[in-house]
Coordinates of C-alpha atoms and ligand atoms in Angstrom, one line a residue:
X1 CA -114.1 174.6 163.1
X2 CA -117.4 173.0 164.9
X3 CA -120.3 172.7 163.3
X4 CA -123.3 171.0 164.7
X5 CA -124.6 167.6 163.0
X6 CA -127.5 165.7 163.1
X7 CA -128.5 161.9 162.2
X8 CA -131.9 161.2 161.7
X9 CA -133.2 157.3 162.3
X10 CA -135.7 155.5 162.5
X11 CA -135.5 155.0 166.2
X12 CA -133.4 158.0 167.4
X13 CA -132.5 161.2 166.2
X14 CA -128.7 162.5 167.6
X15 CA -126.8 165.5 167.3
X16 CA -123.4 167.0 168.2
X17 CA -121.1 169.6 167.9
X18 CA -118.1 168.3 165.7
X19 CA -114.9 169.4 165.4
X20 CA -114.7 169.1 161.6
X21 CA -110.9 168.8 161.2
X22 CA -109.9 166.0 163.8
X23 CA -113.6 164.3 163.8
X24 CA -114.3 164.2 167.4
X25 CA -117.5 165.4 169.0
X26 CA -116.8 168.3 171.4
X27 CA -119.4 168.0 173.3
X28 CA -121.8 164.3 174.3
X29 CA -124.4 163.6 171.9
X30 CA -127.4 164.3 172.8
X31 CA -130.8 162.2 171.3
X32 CA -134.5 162.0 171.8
X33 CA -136.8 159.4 170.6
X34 CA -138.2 159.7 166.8
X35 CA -141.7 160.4 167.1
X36 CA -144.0 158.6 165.6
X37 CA -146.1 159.0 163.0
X38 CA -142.0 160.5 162.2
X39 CA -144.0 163.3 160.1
X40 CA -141.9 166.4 158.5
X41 CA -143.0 169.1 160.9
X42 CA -142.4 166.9 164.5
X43 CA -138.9 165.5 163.4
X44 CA -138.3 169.2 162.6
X45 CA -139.5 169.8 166.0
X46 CA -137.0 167.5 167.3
X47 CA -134.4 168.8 165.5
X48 CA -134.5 172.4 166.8
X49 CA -134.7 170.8 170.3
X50 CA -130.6 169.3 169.7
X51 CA -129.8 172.5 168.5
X52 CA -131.3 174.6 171.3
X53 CA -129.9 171.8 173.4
X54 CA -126.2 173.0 172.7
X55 CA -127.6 176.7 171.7
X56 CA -126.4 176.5 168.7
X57 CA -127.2 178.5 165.4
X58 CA -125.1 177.9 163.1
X59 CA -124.8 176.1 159.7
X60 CA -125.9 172.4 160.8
X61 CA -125.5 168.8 158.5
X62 CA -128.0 166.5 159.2
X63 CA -128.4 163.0 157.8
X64 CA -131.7 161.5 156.1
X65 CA -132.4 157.6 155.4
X66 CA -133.6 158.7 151.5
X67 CA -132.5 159.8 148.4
X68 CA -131.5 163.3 149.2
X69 CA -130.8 165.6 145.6
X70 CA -130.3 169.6 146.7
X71 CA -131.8 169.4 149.9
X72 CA -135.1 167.7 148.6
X73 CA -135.8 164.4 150.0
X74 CA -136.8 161.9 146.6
X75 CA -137.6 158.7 148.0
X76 CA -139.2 156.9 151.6
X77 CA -138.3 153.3 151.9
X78 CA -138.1 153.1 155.2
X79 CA -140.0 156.3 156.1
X80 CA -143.1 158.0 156.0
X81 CA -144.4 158.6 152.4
X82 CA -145.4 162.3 153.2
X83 CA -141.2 162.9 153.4
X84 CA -141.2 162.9 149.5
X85 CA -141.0 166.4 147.8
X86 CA -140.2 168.0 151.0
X87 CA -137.4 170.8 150.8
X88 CA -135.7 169.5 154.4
X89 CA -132.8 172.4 154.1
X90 CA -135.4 174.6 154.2
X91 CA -137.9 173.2 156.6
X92 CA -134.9 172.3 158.9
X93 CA -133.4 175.6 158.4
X94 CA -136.3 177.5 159.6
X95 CA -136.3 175.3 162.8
X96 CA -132.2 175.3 164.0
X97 CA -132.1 179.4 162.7
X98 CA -129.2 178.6 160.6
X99 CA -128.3 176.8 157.0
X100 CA -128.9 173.5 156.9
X101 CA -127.0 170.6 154.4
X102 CA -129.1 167.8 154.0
X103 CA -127.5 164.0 153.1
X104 CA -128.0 160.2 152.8
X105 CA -127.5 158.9 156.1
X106 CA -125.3 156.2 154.6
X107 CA -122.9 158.6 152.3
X108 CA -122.9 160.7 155.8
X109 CA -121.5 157.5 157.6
X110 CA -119.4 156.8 154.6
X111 CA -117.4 159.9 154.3
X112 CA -117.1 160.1 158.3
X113 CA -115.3 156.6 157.4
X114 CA -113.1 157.7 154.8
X115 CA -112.2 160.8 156.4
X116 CA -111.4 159.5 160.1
X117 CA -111.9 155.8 160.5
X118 CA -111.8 152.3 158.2
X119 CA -111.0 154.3 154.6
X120 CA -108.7 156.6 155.7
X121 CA -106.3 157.1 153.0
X122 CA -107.4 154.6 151.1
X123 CA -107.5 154.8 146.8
X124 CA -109.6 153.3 144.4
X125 CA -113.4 152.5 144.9
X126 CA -114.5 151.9 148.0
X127 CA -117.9 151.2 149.2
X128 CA -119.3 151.4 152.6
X129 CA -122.8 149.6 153.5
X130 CA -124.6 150.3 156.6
X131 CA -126.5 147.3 157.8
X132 CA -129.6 148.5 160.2
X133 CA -133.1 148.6 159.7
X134 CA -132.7 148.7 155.9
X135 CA -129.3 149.0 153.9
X136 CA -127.2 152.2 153.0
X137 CA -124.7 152.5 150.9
X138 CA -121.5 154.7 149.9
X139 CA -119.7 154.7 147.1
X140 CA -115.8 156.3 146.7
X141 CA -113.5 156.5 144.0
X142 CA -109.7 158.0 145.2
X143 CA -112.0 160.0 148.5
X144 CA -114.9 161.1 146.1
X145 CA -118.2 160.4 146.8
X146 CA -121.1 159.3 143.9
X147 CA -124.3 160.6 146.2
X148 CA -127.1 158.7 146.7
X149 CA -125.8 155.1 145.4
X150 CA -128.7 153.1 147.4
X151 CA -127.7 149.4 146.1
X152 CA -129.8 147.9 149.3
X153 CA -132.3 148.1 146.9
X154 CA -130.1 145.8 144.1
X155 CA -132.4 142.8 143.6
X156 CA -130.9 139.6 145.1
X157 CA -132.8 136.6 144.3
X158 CA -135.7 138.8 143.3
X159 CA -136.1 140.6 146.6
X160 CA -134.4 144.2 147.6
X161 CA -130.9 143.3 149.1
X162 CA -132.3 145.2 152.6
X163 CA -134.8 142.6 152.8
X164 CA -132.1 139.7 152.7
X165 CA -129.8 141.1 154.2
X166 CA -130.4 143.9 156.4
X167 CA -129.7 143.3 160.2
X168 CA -133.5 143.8 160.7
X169 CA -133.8 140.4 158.7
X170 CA -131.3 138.9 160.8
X171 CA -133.5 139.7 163.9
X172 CA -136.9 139.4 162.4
X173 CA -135.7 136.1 160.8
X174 CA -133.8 134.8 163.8
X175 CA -131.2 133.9 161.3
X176 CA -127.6 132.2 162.8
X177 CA -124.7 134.3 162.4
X178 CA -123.4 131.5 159.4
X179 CA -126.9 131.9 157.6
X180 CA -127.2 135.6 157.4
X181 CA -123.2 135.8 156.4
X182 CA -124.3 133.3 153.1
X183 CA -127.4 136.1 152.6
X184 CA -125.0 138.9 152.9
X185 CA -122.3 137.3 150.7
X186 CA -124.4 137.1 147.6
X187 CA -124.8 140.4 148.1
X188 CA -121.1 141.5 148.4
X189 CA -120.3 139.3 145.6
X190 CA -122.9 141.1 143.5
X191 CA -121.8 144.4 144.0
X192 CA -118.5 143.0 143.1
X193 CA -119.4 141.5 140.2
X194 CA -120.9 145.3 139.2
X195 CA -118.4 147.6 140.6
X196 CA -114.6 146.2 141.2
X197 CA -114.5 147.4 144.6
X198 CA -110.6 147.5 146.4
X199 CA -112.3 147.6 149.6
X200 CA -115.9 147.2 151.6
X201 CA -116.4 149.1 154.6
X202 CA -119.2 147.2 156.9
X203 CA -121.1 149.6 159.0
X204 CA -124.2 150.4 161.4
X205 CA -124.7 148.7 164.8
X206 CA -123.8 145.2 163.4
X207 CA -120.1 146.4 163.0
X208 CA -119.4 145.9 166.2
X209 CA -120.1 142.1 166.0
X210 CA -117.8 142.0 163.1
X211 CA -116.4 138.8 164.5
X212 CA -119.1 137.1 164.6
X213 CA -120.3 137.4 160.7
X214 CA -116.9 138.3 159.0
X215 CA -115.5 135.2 159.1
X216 CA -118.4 133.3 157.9
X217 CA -118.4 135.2 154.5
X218 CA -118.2 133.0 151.3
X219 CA -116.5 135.9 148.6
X220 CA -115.5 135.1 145.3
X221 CA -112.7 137.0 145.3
X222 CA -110.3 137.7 148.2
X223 CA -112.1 140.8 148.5
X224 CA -111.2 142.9 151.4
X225 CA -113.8 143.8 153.8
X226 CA -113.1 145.5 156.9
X227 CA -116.1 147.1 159.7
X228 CA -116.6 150.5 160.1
X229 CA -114.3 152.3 163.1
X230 CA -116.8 155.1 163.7
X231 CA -119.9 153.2 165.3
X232 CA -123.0 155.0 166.3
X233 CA -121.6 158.6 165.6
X234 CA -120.2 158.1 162.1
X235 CA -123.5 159.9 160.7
X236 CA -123.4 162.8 163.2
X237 CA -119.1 163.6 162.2
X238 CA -120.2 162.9 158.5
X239 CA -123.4 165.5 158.4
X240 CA -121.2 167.9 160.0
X241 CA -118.2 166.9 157.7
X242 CA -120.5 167.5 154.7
X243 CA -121.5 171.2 155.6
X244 CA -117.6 172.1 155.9
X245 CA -117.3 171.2 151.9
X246 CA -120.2 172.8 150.4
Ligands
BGC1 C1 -132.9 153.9 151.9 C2 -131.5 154.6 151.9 C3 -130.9 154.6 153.3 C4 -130.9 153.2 153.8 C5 -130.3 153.1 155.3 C6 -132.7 152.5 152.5 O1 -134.0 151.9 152.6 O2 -133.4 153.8 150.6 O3 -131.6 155.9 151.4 O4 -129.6 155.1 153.2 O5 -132.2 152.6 153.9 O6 -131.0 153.9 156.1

């Protein structure tokens, strides 16, 4: 089956068909700049463009960077405050002329990672963090996602995790790879303190520098973390993922 997803950033918004049983994109994504102000009706806007793009009309799954409960997005860390309250299945749905399924951009990564890439087959709790602009987060037990987990907002030393750790605060901060790893290693060894984790699945654009921060982690435990296989199209094959299991 192919059903058409969609990741909304903060930079980009990209969509593509996906073949929802092997996890590959059947056609090349397609993006377009997030406008800014990145106001309800002009992202919607920009969402009907991907889907007339591969005239599609179908059921689509696109990806938000909130709290997402039934299609209503709750919170806006990282977006613009008028995004709370809005019902984005249906404003979305009005726009691509099909039914829309609405998730966390990090639980859409996550379950793209579990199904195809890094936590394939993998038991017990698993949780996935996408490093970025802010800080995602997934959270598995045997498969099983717990929606909406958000622990880049776990206070670290006072302060949100995301604004520790985030790869934004990397850059912003012109922190060294071995300074950033100590930042995001009181982190990790938080969440493990909280949640036992068999596994940590390290995601967003950062994963690809894995190298260059994995080793300089300081865990308390001989904790297993891995990166994320799925790079930038993990949200896209997890949004349409999603939509096949409602
Ligand atoms: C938001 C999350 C989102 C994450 C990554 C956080 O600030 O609260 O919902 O998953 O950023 O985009």
């Amino acid at each position: 089956m192919t059903l058409l997803g969609i990741d909304i950033g903060g930079t980009g918004i990209k969509g593509a068909p996906v073949n929802v049983e092997t996890g590959e994109l059947v056609a090349e994504r397609f993006r377009i700049p997030t406008p800014q102000p990145a106001l309800p009706e002009s992202v919607a806007d920009v969402v009907a463009q991907i889907a007339d793009h591969f005239k599609y009309k179908g059921p689509t799954g696109i990806t938000f960077p909130a709290v997402v409960k039934e299609g209503t997005i709750k919170t806006a860390a990282n977006v613009d405050a008028s995004w709370i309250g809005v019902q984005a299945e249906e404003l979305f749905a009005k726009h691509v002329g099909g039914p829309v399924t609405m998730i966390n951009d990090a639980d859409a990564a996550g379950i793209a990672e579990m199904r195809f890439g890094a936590g394939r087959d993998r038991k017990g709790i698993v949780i996935m963090l996408t490093l970025g602009t802010g800080i995602g987060s997934a959270i598995f037990l045997d498969g099983k996602l717990l929606p909406n987990s958000e622990f880049g907002h776990l206070k670290i030393r006072g302060q949100d995790a995301e604004k520790r750790a985030s790869e934004k605060v990397r850059e912003d901060k012109d922190l060294s790879w071995k300074q950033w790893a100590k930042r995001l290693s009181e982190f990790l060894n938080e969440l493990e303190r909280l949640f036992s984790p068999d596994l940590f699945i390290i995601g967003g654009g950062i994963s690809k520098k894995a190298d260059k921060f994995i080793p300089h982690l300081k865990l308390d435990t001989d904790l297993e973390v891995v990166s994320a296989q799925m790079r930038n199209e993990a949200g896209i094959i997890g949004a349409a993922h999603s939509v096949s299991q409602r």
